[in-house]
């Protein structure tokens, strides 16, 4: 690496290896040999070519906020951090496009164009730090995915350093198969995305935000199903349960009506004020139908920010409940939300672990958050078992093992719940298209990869 | 002959539409036209998704969906109710409804495809949001059935009332479809530029949403990276050239 990079672009040693042995999914860990910080696509290509020539595994990494172990260096080797590639290369306001390097934080894109009435629509909860490249790798979603879609439809082009070190520019649109659409969400297994041209979305002129409190989780979930079945598509439809509210009270002193079991945060937006108000009227009617005990509607931007507080600070507040949290991610058909939430509580109780729920209800995208002590192997095992049971239930209901956190190492085995050997055979055909080898972010997405199974036991352990 | 029978016998097949308005968008492939399975559609009305055979026509599907107040939105300039869902997915023509309702690629949530070796495989999920595995089904949209054949798909539906509220102006011809964004200039006017192989339509205005120039339809793939990846894909997925051979000209 010293032949390719400057000394201050290379990090090694026990402390560095410990810092980069996992992402925000902390259950499984594996130490890299070295972490490198290239500052250009050309440097990334040189690093990858060296890895390919020497049969050394490499793992791309953004901010390390991933929640499924996608940036964990499963077989060691080189971690390629994109955090020094943060330049905005081009802003094209008339055509609503922006080109940036992959290490740029998501919110920096919007910061650059907000004054022109535009924004980058994908808004994962980690958006203040998670990178454009990370969002592309994971096909990230967020609260406003319900209306604006996940990351994929907002990516117009990407510069890819493939697994052999060749630099390719992939574009969306036009006739023929769309290879960009399979690159987005491939979790860094097809190469390293170093730059991207993204679509900018006009900031809506009118926004209505409401926070509804419900005395039972069942009422709240039934309300969600009713809203969606009426054909209303809010910009965001988020749910938080009693345990989240308890954490918010402990961490920030936030209070809600005493008998609140669940909150629904619902936002409608658009350029036509009357249409937005009509949507919100439908939402309010549904909340009243399902016995909402309190409905607060934002009267100003300050009000709106206040209503969003519970959603924005909920996960952070969980630290008040236990030393460790694991946020799961599964999807079900939206109509089955009431039944599924009942199951989540029953399952957690049966395994003796605490669970709170804060999730994208409008998409049917659950995020059960287990809180526990990762120094206790028994609790770690219980959390893993409960999580796998919940994800299995999602699939049994016709859903998916992951809605936005990705497969990573966390769910590679669980993918077998959804897909057959033939299905995996189809997916395996993707790698040769990109000249990708199993050394490119190994052991991710596809289960039972050669050389990975024997390493799995090594990854898993308790905090030390 | 069915698709599976033909592939089992190692015979090249074609899924190019026989007579629909989509046919002119194809380069005629060399294989024999085959029958695709047709099963009843399953409408999951409360979740706004539908499971449907790729051989069902868009018109027939929308008749079923209308009973639930739902629709697969389409632009009459680039869609044909008489053409099948699979034919629309194979071409993935841009529609003026895309900006509001999403493209064919956005709409496709899951696909069960017949691979060139005769096996069936599925990619995607029944739910509106999933990042489980590689999105192979999205990659196949627009591939003219040259990498795998759509047999059964899950599509996101939209509220019928919202689509009916959209008014699309008539375009001069079926192929004059590429509408440019404000601030973008086409390299030439008219409806078809033989030199570049591109079709162009009217300029965008308030009543006529735009398309990105990258969405302008061409009879062939012009991007060299896309062509290179397609050749590799063809080698990986259809090494014997059985699926719509020649549908991309000399690329296979």
XYZ file of C-alpha atoms in Angstrom:
716
model
C 0.000 0.000 0.000
C 2.917 2.349 0.688
C 3.753 2.157 -2.978
C 0.322 3.523 -3.835
C -0.620 5.860 -1.002
C 0.978 8.423 1.291
C 1.752 7.464 4.876
C -1.224 9.402 6.239
C -3.565 7.436 3.983
C -2.764 4.146 5.681
C -3.906 2.965 9.073
C -2.834 -0.273 10.751
C -2.232 -1.775 14.173
C -4.404 -3.289 16.888
C -6.365 -0.136 17.756
C -7.168 0.614 14.132
C -8.133 -2.982 13.480
C -10.464 -2.896 16.483
C -12.099 0.324 15.286
C -12.784 -1.090 11.836
C -13.758 -4.665 12.754
C -17.479 -3.995 12.397
C -19.976 -1.373 11.339
C -23.067 -0.425 13.356
C -24.025 -4.104 13.408
C -21.812 -5.128 16.294
C -22.759 -8.760 16.781
C -20.203 -10.059 14.278
C -16.656 -8.708 14.025
C -13.566 -9.417 11.947
C -10.351 -7.428 11.944
C -8.772 -5.994 8.786
C -5.050 -6.061 8.116
C -5.007 -2.469 6.997
C -7.349 0.452 6.409
C -6.658 2.786 3.506
C -8.027 6.229 2.697
C -7.750 6.927 -1.038
C -8.570 10.425 -2.271
C -9.396 9.702 -5.905
C -10.983 7.126 -8.171
C -7.545 6.474 -9.654
C -6.142 5.587 -6.227
C -9.079 3.279 -5.517
C -8.430 1.549 -8.840
C -4.751 1.090 -7.975
C -5.599 -0.365 -4.573
C -8.137 -2.781 -6.058
C -5.734 -3.851 -8.790
C -3.116 -4.595 -6.133
C -5.651 -6.616 -4.120
C -6.737 -8.542 -7.222
C -3.157 -9.276 -8.213
C -2.286 -10.508 -4.727
C -5.570 -12.309 -4.022
C -6.231 -10.109 -1.001
C -9.843 -9.531 0.070
C -11.047 -5.938 0.209
C -14.101 -4.277 1.713
C -15.406 -0.828 0.773
C -16.556 1.342 3.663
C -18.367 4.648 3.989
C -19.201 6.002 7.428
C -19.630 2.565 8.966
C -23.274 3.181 9.869
C -24.549 0.045 8.147
C -26.732 -2.195 10.244
C -26.115 -5.647 8.745
C -22.335 -5.959 8.750
C -21.925 -4.960 5.114
C -18.690 -3.085 5.874
C -17.252 -5.771 8.142
C -14.024 -7.126 6.619
C -15.219 -10.708 6.802
C -11.966 -12.294 5.635
C -9.686 -9.536 6.862
C -7.575 -7.880 4.194
C -7.976 -4.256 3.155
C -10.728 -1.884 4.211
C -11.086 0.842 1.580
C -12.559 3.855 3.345
C -14.122 6.463 1.054
C -14.267 9.065 3.815
C -11.684 11.333 2.159
C -13.568 11.436 -1.121
C -16.119 14.087 -0.229
C -16.029 16.556 -3.091
C -19.070 17.862 -4.924
C -17.938 17.761 -8.532
C -20.839 19.348 -10.391
C -24.158 21.004 -9.594
C -26.576 21.238 -12.512
C -29.610 23.144 -11.265
C -31.552 23.413 -14.578
C -31.426 19.654 -14.964
C -31.717 18.964 -11.244
C -28.583 16.861 -10.997
C -25.514 16.778 -8.800
C -22.325 14.785 -9.130
C -20.314 13.971 -6.020
C -17.716 11.632 -4.651
C -18.981 8.627 -2.770
C -17.655 9.619 0.639
C -19.842 12.724 0.841
C -22.372 12.594 3.670
C -25.980 12.361 2.494
C -27.112 15.662 4.035
C -24.245 17.571 2.444
C -25.937 17.025 -0.909
C -29.118 18.700 0.236
C -27.128 21.413 2.026
C -25.569 22.316 -1.319
C -28.852 22.813 -3.173
C -31.450 23.657 -0.532
C -31.356 27.361 -1.357
C -32.306 26.473 -4.920
C -35.407 24.668 -3.691
C -34.038 21.166 -4.224
C -33.010 18.223 -2.079
C -31.650 14.678 -2.262
C -34.717 12.646 -1.347
C -33.273 9.467 0.247
C -33.159 10.221 3.973
C -31.848 7.331 6.064
C -31.819 8.070 9.788
C -28.018 8.121 9.596
C -28.066 10.764 6.871
C -25.976 13.323 8.750
C -22.984 10.982 8.493
C -23.838 8.069 6.182
C -22.267 8.503 2.780
C -23.594 8.646 -0.740
C -21.598 5.514 -1.558
C -22.973 3.719 1.470
C -26.502 4.720 0.523
C -25.916 3.337 -2.979
C -24.413 0.103 -1.654
C -27.341 -0.523 0.668
C -30.065 1.055 -1.497
C -30.945 2.985 1.632
C -34.433 4.011 2.564
C -35.721 6.371 5.208
C -38.866 7.967 6.580
C -39.767 9.648 3.285
C -39.189 6.542 1.165
C -42.918 5.918 1.273
C -43.539 8.696 -1.246
C -40.122 9.411 -2.763
C -38.706 5.914 -3.062
C -35.459 4.348 -1.863
C -32.047 5.389 -3.172
C -32.156 3.503 -6.502
C -34.524 5.757 -8.472
C -32.460 8.807 -7.463
C -29.169 7.505 -8.863
C -28.650 8.509 -12.487
C -25.071 7.293 -12.923
C -22.201 5.858 -10.920
C -18.462 5.503 -11.359
C -17.494 1.976 -10.403
C -14.066 0.532 -9.799
C -14.798 -3.091 -10.549
C -13.189 -6.012 -8.769
C -10.314 -6.056 -11.236
C -9.608 -2.356 -10.823
C -11.183 -1.226 -14.079
C -13.041 2.099 -13.939
C -16.556 1.942 -15.425
C -19.231 4.614 -15.752
C -22.703 3.094 -15.420
C -25.757 5.088 -16.460
C -29.446 4.656 -15.867
C -32.093 4.897 -18.539
C -32.117 4.252 -22.235
C -32.834 0.963 -23.943
C -31.388 -2.296 -22.739
C -30.825 -3.897 -19.359
C -30.117 -1.445 -16.570
C -26.918 -2.630 -14.900
C -26.936 0.363 -12.577
C -30.168 -0.938 -11.064
C -28.443 -4.128 -9.906
C -25.303 -2.302 -8.778
C -27.381 -0.164 -6.418
C -28.083 -2.346 -3.398
C -25.322 -4.855 -4.174
C -23.626 -4.008 -0.865
C -20.187 -3.362 -2.300
C -19.853 -6.898 -3.629
C -19.508 -5.845 -7.270
C -16.802 -3.238 -6.797
C -16.274 0.173 -5.248
C -18.544 3.059 -6.257
C -16.391 6.196 -6.139
C -18.642 8.874 -7.670
C -22.302 9.271 -8.534
C -24.631 11.541 -10.458
C -27.796 11.924 -8.419
C -31.249 13.236 -9.135
C -32.389 16.272 -7.137
C -36.029 16.551 -6.119
C -37.926 19.822 -5.668
C -38.685 20.599 -2.040
C -42.483 20.481 -1.754
C -44.157 23.857 -1.263
C -46.686 22.650 1.283
C -46.174 20.258 4.171
C -48.674 19.104 6.794
C -47.441 17.105 9.771
C -49.499 15.394 12.452
C -48.655 13.302 15.496
C -51.375 10.955 16.724
C -51.321 9.163 20.070
C -53.091 5.825 20.510
C -53.986 3.885 23.636
C -53.203 0.534 22.004
C -50.625 -0.574 19.456
C -53.420 -2.426 17.691
C -55.358 0.822 17.101
C -52.251 2.478 15.682
C -51.439 -0.371 13.300
C -55.054 -0.654 12.173
C -54.952 3.083 11.467
C -51.906 2.601 9.231
C -53.622 -0.173 7.296
C -56.710 2.027 6.849
C -54.734 5.008 5.559
C -52.851 2.934 2.992
C -55.941 1.024 1.880
C -57.642 4.351 1.086
C -54.949 5.026 -1.493
C -53.454 7.937 0.416
C -49.664 8.084 0.101
C -48.266 10.279 2.847
C -44.684 11.469 2.472
C -43.932 9.725 5.770
C -45.872 7.425 8.060
C -43.811 6.428 11.085
C -44.667 4.595 14.270
C -43.100 4.600 17.742
C -44.206 2.407 20.611
C -44.414 2.807 24.376
C -40.865 1.566 25.007
C -39.424 4.174 22.663
C -41.401 6.829 24.513
C -39.982 5.544 27.801
C -36.456 5.915 26.453
C -37.228 9.421 25.176
C -38.558 10.384 28.582
C -35.407 9.055 30.284
C -33.014 10.633 27.815
C -34.607 13.947 26.919
C -37.514 14.468 29.305
C -40.043 14.249 26.464
C -43.560 13.451 27.603
C -46.690 12.252 25.843
C -50.207 11.475 27.126
C -49.944 8.993 30.014
C -51.900 6.189 28.417
C -50.076 6.374 25.079
C -49.084 2.943 23.772
C -48.052 4.141 20.306
C -47.502 7.295 18.292
C -48.022 7.770 14.576
C -46.108 10.559 12.875
C -47.684 11.352 9.537
C -46.542 13.895 6.982
C -48.281 14.837 3.733
C -46.666 17.144 1.200
C -46.960 18.527 -2.321
C -47.145 21.723 -4.332
C -50.947 21.943 -4.257
C -52.012 23.150 -0.808
C -55.610 21.996 -1.241
C -54.533 18.503 -2.233
C -52.166 18.256 0.725
C -54.887 19.406 3.108
C -57.324 16.910 1.601
C -54.805 14.111 2.206
C -54.294 15.201 5.778
C -58.085 15.293 6.277
C -58.193 11.635 5.203
C -55.388 10.860 7.631
C -57.161 12.599 10.505
C -60.376 10.769 9.716
C -58.527 7.449 9.891
C -56.911 8.415 13.201
C -60.298 9.314 14.647
C -61.790 6.066 13.353
C -59.108 4.206 15.327
C -59.717 6.091 18.558
C -56.692 8.368 18.611
C -56.478 9.918 22.079
C -54.592 12.997 20.914
C -53.821 14.533 17.525
C -51.277 17.345 17.267
C -50.936 19.167 13.936
C -47.886 21.336 13.271
C -48.722 25.003 12.790
C -45.185 26.091 11.964
C -41.804 24.687 10.995
C -40.789 24.839 14.656
C -43.868 22.810 15.559
C -43.001 20.324 12.855
C -39.477 19.868 14.170
C -40.913 19.270 17.625
C -43.295 16.598 16.354
C -40.406 14.855 14.595
C -38.303 14.787 17.769
C -39.570 11.428 18.952
C -38.779 9.865 15.585
C -35.390 11.484 15.124
C -34.084 10.903 18.653
C -35.756 7.615 19.413
C -32.907 5.257 18.509
C -30.306 7.388 20.265
C -32.439 7.450 23.392
C -32.395 3.656 23.532
C -28.940 3.890 25.097
C -30.738 4.821 28.340
C -32.360 1.400 28.503
C -29.362 -0.924 28.041
C -25.678 -0.907 27.050
C -26.376 -2.403 23.629
C -29.089 -2.281 21.021
C -29.595 -4.265 17.830
C -32.015 -2.828 15.317
C -33.654 -5.453 13.154
C -35.187 -4.860 9.787
C -37.951 -6.856 8.125
C -40.864 -6.106 5.845
C -44.414 -7.390 5.712
C -47.412 -6.546 3.552
C -48.796 -3.406 5.147
C -52.205 -4.940 5.738
C -50.613 -7.458 8.130
C -49.061 -4.885 10.450
C -51.481 -5.429 13.368
C -50.908 -9.182 13.436
C -47.145 -8.787 13.084
C -46.702 -6.300 15.923
C -48.592 -8.642 18.247
C -46.114 -11.344 17.274
C -43.050 -9.142 17.876
C -44.053 -8.456 21.490
C -44.944 -12.079 22.133
C -41.666 -13.305 20.643
C -39.495 -10.884 22.631
C -41.253 -11.796 25.865
C -40.801 -15.489 25.181
C -37.041 -15.008 24.683
C -36.771 -12.742 27.711
C -35.371 -9.740 25.847
C -36.540 -6.132 25.775
C -37.879 -4.774 22.503
C -38.969 -1.350 21.326
C -40.439 -0.502 17.923
C -39.730 2.558 15.848
C -40.348 1.998 12.176
C -41.609 2.934 8.727
C -45.185 1.777 9.155
C -46.382 3.006 5.775
C -43.963 0.684 3.984
C -44.619 -2.214 6.352
C -40.899 -1.936 7.207
C -40.432 -3.060 10.810
C -37.500 -2.143 13.036
C -37.750 -4.104 16.285
C -34.971 -2.724 18.493
C -33.661 -5.201 21.042
C -31.942 -3.698 24.052
C -29.550 -5.887 26.022
C -26.066 -6.259 27.479
C -23.638 -7.623 24.909
C -21.197 -8.680 27.628
C -23.613 -11.489 28.477
C -23.408 -14.356 25.958
C -26.843 -15.595 27.009
C -28.443 -12.265 26.124
C -26.606 -12.139 22.806
C -27.925 -15.582 21.919
C -31.465 -14.646 22.939
C -31.366 -11.491 20.815
C -30.117 -13.400 17.789
C -32.752 -16.114 18.223
C -35.620 -13.656 18.685
C -34.496 -11.630 15.708
C -34.335 -14.648 13.442
C -37.779 -15.760 14.565
C -39.260 -12.365 13.773
C -37.615 -12.254 10.361
C -38.874 -15.770 9.617
C -42.369 -14.602 10.468
C -42.015 -11.659 8.067
C -41.202 -14.071 5.241
C -44.038 -16.410 6.215
C -46.407 -13.444 5.880
C -45.179 -12.784 2.348
C -42.566 -10.222 3.290
C -38.825 -9.761 3.107
C -35.869 -10.362 5.422
C -34.716 -6.797 4.899
C -36.296 -3.573 3.750
C -33.363 -1.211 3.922
C -30.549 -2.418 6.188
C -29.270 -4.937 3.671
C -28.256 -8.569 3.939
C -24.596 -8.163 4.871
C -23.387 -11.003 7.046
C -26.331 -10.681 9.391
C -28.907 -12.097 7.023
C -26.995 -14.049 4.415
C -28.246 -17.307 5.909
C -31.758 -15.954 6.407
C -31.968 -15.208 2.719
C -32.596 -18.913 2.245
C -36.020 -18.336 3.740
C -36.910 -16.297 0.676
C -34.960 -17.851 -2.145
C -34.382 -21.340 -3.551
C -31.222 -22.817 -5.010
C -32.459 -21.790 -8.475
C -33.038 -18.250 -7.263
C -29.489 -18.072 -5.944
C -28.215 -19.506 -9.214
C -29.831 -16.523 -10.970
C -28.280 -14.105 -8.479
C -24.854 -15.713 -8.826
C -24.945 -14.786 -12.518
C -24.606 -11.130 -11.569
C -21.025 -11.285 -10.346
C -19.387 -12.374 -13.613
C -21.150 -9.499 -15.385
C -19.085 -7.121 -13.242
C -15.963 -9.324 -13.273
C -16.450 -9.548 -9.522
C -14.655 -12.195 -7.502
C -15.344 -13.520 -4.044
C -12.495 -11.309 -2.797
C -14.673 -8.208 -3.318
C -16.432 -7.685 0.021
C -16.515 -11.419 0.663
C -19.205 -13.399 2.464
C -21.942 -10.802 1.924
C -25.421 -11.179 0.399
C -25.168 -14.701 -1.046
C -25.210 -17.445 1.632
C -22.768 -20.326 2.021
C -19.998 -18.810 -0.072
C -16.851 -20.815 -0.391
C -14.379 -19.873 2.301
C -16.950 -18.061 4.424
C -18.808 -20.740 6.328
C -15.773 -21.748 8.360
C -15.204 -18.109 9.330
C -18.677 -17.484 10.682
C -17.934 -18.900 14.121
C -14.916 -16.622 14.385
C -16.990 -13.499 13.703
C -19.528 -14.026 16.412
C -18.680 -13.388 20.016
C -19.339 -11.158 22.958
C -17.918 -7.694 23.540
C -14.461 -7.621 25.046
C -44.882 -24.873 -28.396
C -44.425 -23.664 -24.853
C -41.412 -21.745 -23.657
C -40.227 -24.607 -21.483
C -40.626 -27.162 -24.294
C -38.610 -25.000 -26.655
C -35.802 -24.371 -24.182
C -35.690 -28.030 -23.190
C -35.261 -28.874 -26.869
C -32.531 -26.258 -27.205
C -34.553 -24.200 -29.680
C -34.113 -20.418 -29.956
C -37.250 -18.560 -28.914
C -38.820 -15.172 -29.508
C -41.090 -13.174 -27.245
C -41.405 -10.246 -29.631
C -45.026 -9.101 -29.814
C -46.855 -10.322 -32.910
C -49.178 -7.461 -33.536
C -49.295 -4.996 -30.696
C -48.276 -1.386 -31.056
C -45.050 -2.248 -29.243
C -43.758 -4.415 -32.097
C -42.133 -1.539 -34.031
C -39.751 -0.976 -31.127
C -38.127 -4.352 -31.593
C -35.359 -5.649 -33.787
C -36.965 -8.939 -34.813
C -35.213 -11.832 -33.078
C -34.470 -15.078 -34.850
C -36.240 -17.569 -32.597
C -39.724 -19.082 -32.815
C -42.618 -17.407 -31.080
C -43.573 -19.437 -28.007
C -46.530 -19.629 -25.662
C -46.092 -18.348 -22.125
C -48.142 -19.646 -19.191
C -51.227 -17.639 -18.232
C -52.468 -17.914 -14.663
C -55.133 -15.770 -12.983
C -54.011 -12.497 -11.458
C -54.034 -12.214 -7.666
C -54.857 -8.700 -6.492
C -53.646 -7.771 -2.999
C -55.867 -4.735 -2.926
C -55.123 -3.560 0.624
C -51.396 -3.579 -0.114
C -51.636 -2.069 -3.620
C -49.777 -4.907 -5.328
C -50.808 -7.509 -7.885
C -49.320 -10.854 -8.898
C -49.825 -11.405 -12.598
C -48.652 -13.607 -15.444
C -46.376 -11.768 -17.847
C -48.595 -13.084 -20.657
C -51.652 -11.162 -19.441
C -52.414 -8.017 -21.396
C -52.179 -4.640 -19.732
C -55.794 -3.964 -20.661
C -57.072 -7.185 -19.100
C -55.097 -6.540 -15.934
C -56.388 -3.008 -15.625
C -59.962 -4.269 -16.025
C -59.430 -6.513 -13.008
C -57.729 -3.785 -11.030
C -60.480 -1.264 -11.783
C -62.857 -3.364 -9.691
C -60.609 -2.505 -6.737
C -60.215 1.167 -7.655
C -56.632 0.541 -8.779
C -54.636 0.668 -11.996
C -51.264 0.143 -13.612
C -50.835 3.713 -14.924
C -49.707 3.969 -18.532
C -49.036 6.503 -21.232
C -50.963 5.702 -24.410
C -48.059 7.100 -26.418
C -45.742 4.288 -25.385
C -48.011 1.597 -24.004
C -50.614 -0.633 -25.561
C -53.462 -2.151 -23.548
C -53.446 -4.972 -26.106
C -49.809 -5.844 -25.355
C -48.826 -8.082 -22.500
C -47.208 -7.071 -19.228
C -44.105 -9.011 -20.263
C -43.894 -7.124 -23.555
C -44.045 -3.823 -21.711
C -41.345 -4.955 -19.269
C -39.152 -6.244 -22.104
C -39.115 -2.793 -23.697
C -39.489 -0.543 -20.656
C -40.420 2.431 -22.786
C -40.449 5.748 -20.915
C -43.851 7.140 -20.106
C -44.993 10.640 -19.313
C -46.547 9.189 -16.176
C -43.156 8.017 -14.859
C -42.306 11.134 -12.872
C -45.455 10.801 -10.796
C -46.221 7.085 -10.809
C -42.832 5.482 -11.453
C -41.374 3.644 -14.428
C -41.917 -0.013 -15.297
C -38.677 -0.734 -13.459
C -39.879 1.106 -10.355
C -43.195 -0.721 -10.506
C -41.711 -4.227 -10.721
C -41.306 -5.677 -7.216
C -40.681 -9.336 -7.990
C -40.266 -11.527 -11.040
C -40.220 -15.232 -11.655
C -38.260 -15.737 -14.825
C -37.438 -18.700 -17.025
C -33.697 -18.938 -17.432
C -32.107 -20.116 -20.652
C -31.383 -23.533 -19.147
C -35.099 -24.026 -18.539
C -35.062 -23.469 -14.782
C -37.423 -20.982 -13.151
C -35.993 -18.517 -10.643
C -37.362 -15.637 -8.605
C -35.885 -12.318 -7.596
C -37.497 -9.616 -5.462
C -40.387 -9.722 -3.035
C -44.129 -9.284 -2.716
C -43.713 -6.201 -0.534
C -43.167 -2.633 -1.670
C -39.742 -2.325 -0.063
C -37.052 -4.997 -0.038
C -33.279 -5.084 -0.425
C -32.933 -8.847 -0.099
C -30.416 -10.141 -2.637
C -29.406 -8.702 -5.966
C -32.222 -6.934 -7.849
C -31.850 -9.099 -10.934
C -35.489 -8.524 -11.854
C -34.835 -4.786 -12.164
C -31.799 -5.393 -14.357
C -33.883 -7.525 -16.736
C -36.439 -4.791 -17.381
C -35.769 -3.389 -20.851
C -33.561 -6.313 -21.879
C -35.986 -7.487 -24.615
C -36.096 -10.940 -23.095
C -32.524 -11.600 -24.105
C -31.239 -12.673 -20.660
C -34.274 -14.403 -19.121
C -38.009 -14.515 -19.829
C -40.552 -12.952 -17.476
C -43.232 -15.498 -16.568
C -44.931 -14.135 -13.444
C -44.407 -10.761 -11.853
C -45.511 -8.676 -8.897
C -46.298 -5.070 -9.711
C -47.061 -2.107 -7.506
C -50.487 -0.656 -8.377
C -51.758 2.904 -8.043
C -55.066 4.479 -7.087
C -57.267 4.666 -10.184
C -58.633 8.086 -9.216
C -55.143 9.609 -9.063
C -54.295 8.313 -12.530
C -57.605 9.402 -14.032
C -56.928 12.931 -12.787
C -53.861 13.132 -15.053
C -54.427 14.603 -18.491
C -51.846 13.705 -21.092
C -51.805 15.710 -24.328
C -51.867 13.762 -27.566
C -48.536 13.263 -29.286
C -48.110 13.356 -33.056
C -47.125 9.723 -33.404
C -46.632 6.596 -31.396
C -42.880 6.857 -31.630
C -42.590 10.568 -30.894
C -42.192 10.128 -27.195
C -39.060 11.623 -25.819
C -39.928 14.824 -24.035
C -36.970 16.823 -22.858
C -36.618 18.700 -19.619
C -36.517 22.488 -19.545
C -32.970 23.633 -20.150
C -31.977 20.573 -22.155
C -31.626 20.751 -25.884
C -32.101 17.819 -28.203
C -29.275 17.242 -30.670
C -31.822 17.465 -33.473
C -35.509 18.069 -33.915
C -38.224 15.997 -35.476
C -39.492 12.683 -34.383
C -36.682 10.440 -35.520
C -33.027 11.129 -36.133
C -31.671 8.327 -38.279
C -28.046 9.321 -37.759
C -28.129 9.046 -33.980
C -30.891 6.500 -33.966
C -32.925 8.608 -31.545
C -36.512 9.638 -31.439
C -37.475 13.058 -30.155
C -40.806 14.589 -29.342
C -42.235 17.832 -28.113
C -40.490 20.113 -25.649
C -41.657 19.944 -22.063
C -44.207 22.353 -20.733
C -46.431 22.617 -17.690
C -48.879 19.999 -18.910
C -46.313 17.650 -20.317
C -43.813 16.136 -17.874
C -40.258 15.588 -18.950
C -37.970 12.700 -19.559
C -34.270 12.713 -19.007
C -32.398 12.519 -22.328
C -30.920 9.226 -21.174
C -34.426 7.849 -21.445
C -34.766 8.709 -25.102
C -35.392 5.429 -26.833
C -32.905 4.064 -29.283
C -33.125 0.862 -31.270
C -29.717 -0.232 -30.022
C -27.580 0.166 -26.939
C -25.195 3.028 -27.597
C -23.336 3.193 -24.299
C -20.071 1.224 -24.560
C -20.014 0.177 -20.898
C -23.575 -1.066 -21.130
C -22.717 -2.979 -24.299
C -19.702 -4.589 -22.617
C -21.702 -5.598 -19.556
C -24.496 -6.917 -21.784
C -22.087 -9.176 -23.653
C -20.851 -10.550 -20.326
C -24.433 -10.952 -19.102
C -25.409 -12.810 -22.234
C -22.438 -15.142 -21.775
C -23.371 -15.785 -18.131
C -27.130 -16.098 -18.546
C -27.728 -17.357 -22.088
C -24.448 -18.779 -23.377
C -26.114 -20.677 -26.235
C -28.063 -17.670 -27.488
C -31.535 -19.185 -27.145
C -33.404 -16.158 -25.785
C -34.580 -13.683 -28.408
C -31.395 -14.045 -30.488
C -30.594 -10.928 -32.456
C -32.903 -8.684 -30.435
C -29.942 -6.373 -29.837
C -28.513 -6.626 -33.323
C -24.942 -7.845 -33.448
C -24.745 -7.948 -29.643
C -26.844 -11.059 -29.581
